[in-house]
PDB file of C-alpha atoms in Angstrom:
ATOM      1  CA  UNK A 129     -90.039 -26.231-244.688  1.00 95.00           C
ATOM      2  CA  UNK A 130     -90.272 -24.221-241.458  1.00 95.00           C
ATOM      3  CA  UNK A 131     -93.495 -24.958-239.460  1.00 96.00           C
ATOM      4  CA  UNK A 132     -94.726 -22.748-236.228  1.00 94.00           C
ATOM      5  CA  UNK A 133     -96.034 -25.007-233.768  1.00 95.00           C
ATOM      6  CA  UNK A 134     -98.714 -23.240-231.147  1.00 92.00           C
ATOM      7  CA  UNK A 135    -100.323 -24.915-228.241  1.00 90.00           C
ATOM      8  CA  UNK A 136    -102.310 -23.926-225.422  1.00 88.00           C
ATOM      9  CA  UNK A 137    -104.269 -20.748-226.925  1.00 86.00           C
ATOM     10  CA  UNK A 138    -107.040 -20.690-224.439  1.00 89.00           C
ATOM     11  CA  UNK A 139    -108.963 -18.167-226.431  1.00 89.00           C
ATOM     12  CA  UNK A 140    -106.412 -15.365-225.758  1.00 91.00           C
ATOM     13  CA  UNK A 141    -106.857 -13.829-229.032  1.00 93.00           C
ATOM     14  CA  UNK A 142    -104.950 -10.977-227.714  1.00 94.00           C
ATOM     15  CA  UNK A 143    -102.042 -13.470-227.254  1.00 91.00           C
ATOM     16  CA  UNK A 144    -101.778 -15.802-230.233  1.00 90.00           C
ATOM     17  CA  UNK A 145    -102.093 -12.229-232.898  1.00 93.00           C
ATOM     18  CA  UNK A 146     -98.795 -10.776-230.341  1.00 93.00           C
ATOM     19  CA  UNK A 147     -97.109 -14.166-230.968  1.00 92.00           C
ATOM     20  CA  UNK A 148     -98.402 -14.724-234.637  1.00 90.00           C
ATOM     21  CA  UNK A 149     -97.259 -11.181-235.521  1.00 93.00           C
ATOM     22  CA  UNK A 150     -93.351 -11.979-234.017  1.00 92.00           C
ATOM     23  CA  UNK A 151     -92.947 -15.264-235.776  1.00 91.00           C
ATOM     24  CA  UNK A 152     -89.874 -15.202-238.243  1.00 90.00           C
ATOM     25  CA  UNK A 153     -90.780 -16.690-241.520  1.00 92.00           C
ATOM     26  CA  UNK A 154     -92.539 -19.808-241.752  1.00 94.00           C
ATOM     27  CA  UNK A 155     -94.422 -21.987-244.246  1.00 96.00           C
ATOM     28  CA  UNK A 156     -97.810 -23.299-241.818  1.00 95.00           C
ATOM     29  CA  UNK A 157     -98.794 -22.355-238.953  1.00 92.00           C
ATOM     30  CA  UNK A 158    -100.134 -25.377-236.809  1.00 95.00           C
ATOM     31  CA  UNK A 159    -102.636 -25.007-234.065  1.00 89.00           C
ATOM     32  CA  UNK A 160    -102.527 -27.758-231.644  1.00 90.00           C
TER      33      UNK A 160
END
């Protein structure tokens, strides 16, 4: 199982969508 760990958004939509859309293939996406 491959999970994407994310941490300090800040409300940069803008951001997390660039990095969400350049993640290689993963199972969950966790949002700390």
């Amino acid at each position: 199982m491959r999970i994407a760990v994310l941490s300090d958004i800040h409300s940069n939509l803008a951001a997390l969508n660039a990095v969400r859309d350049d993640l290689p293939s993963v199972d969950e996406i966790w949002i700390l």
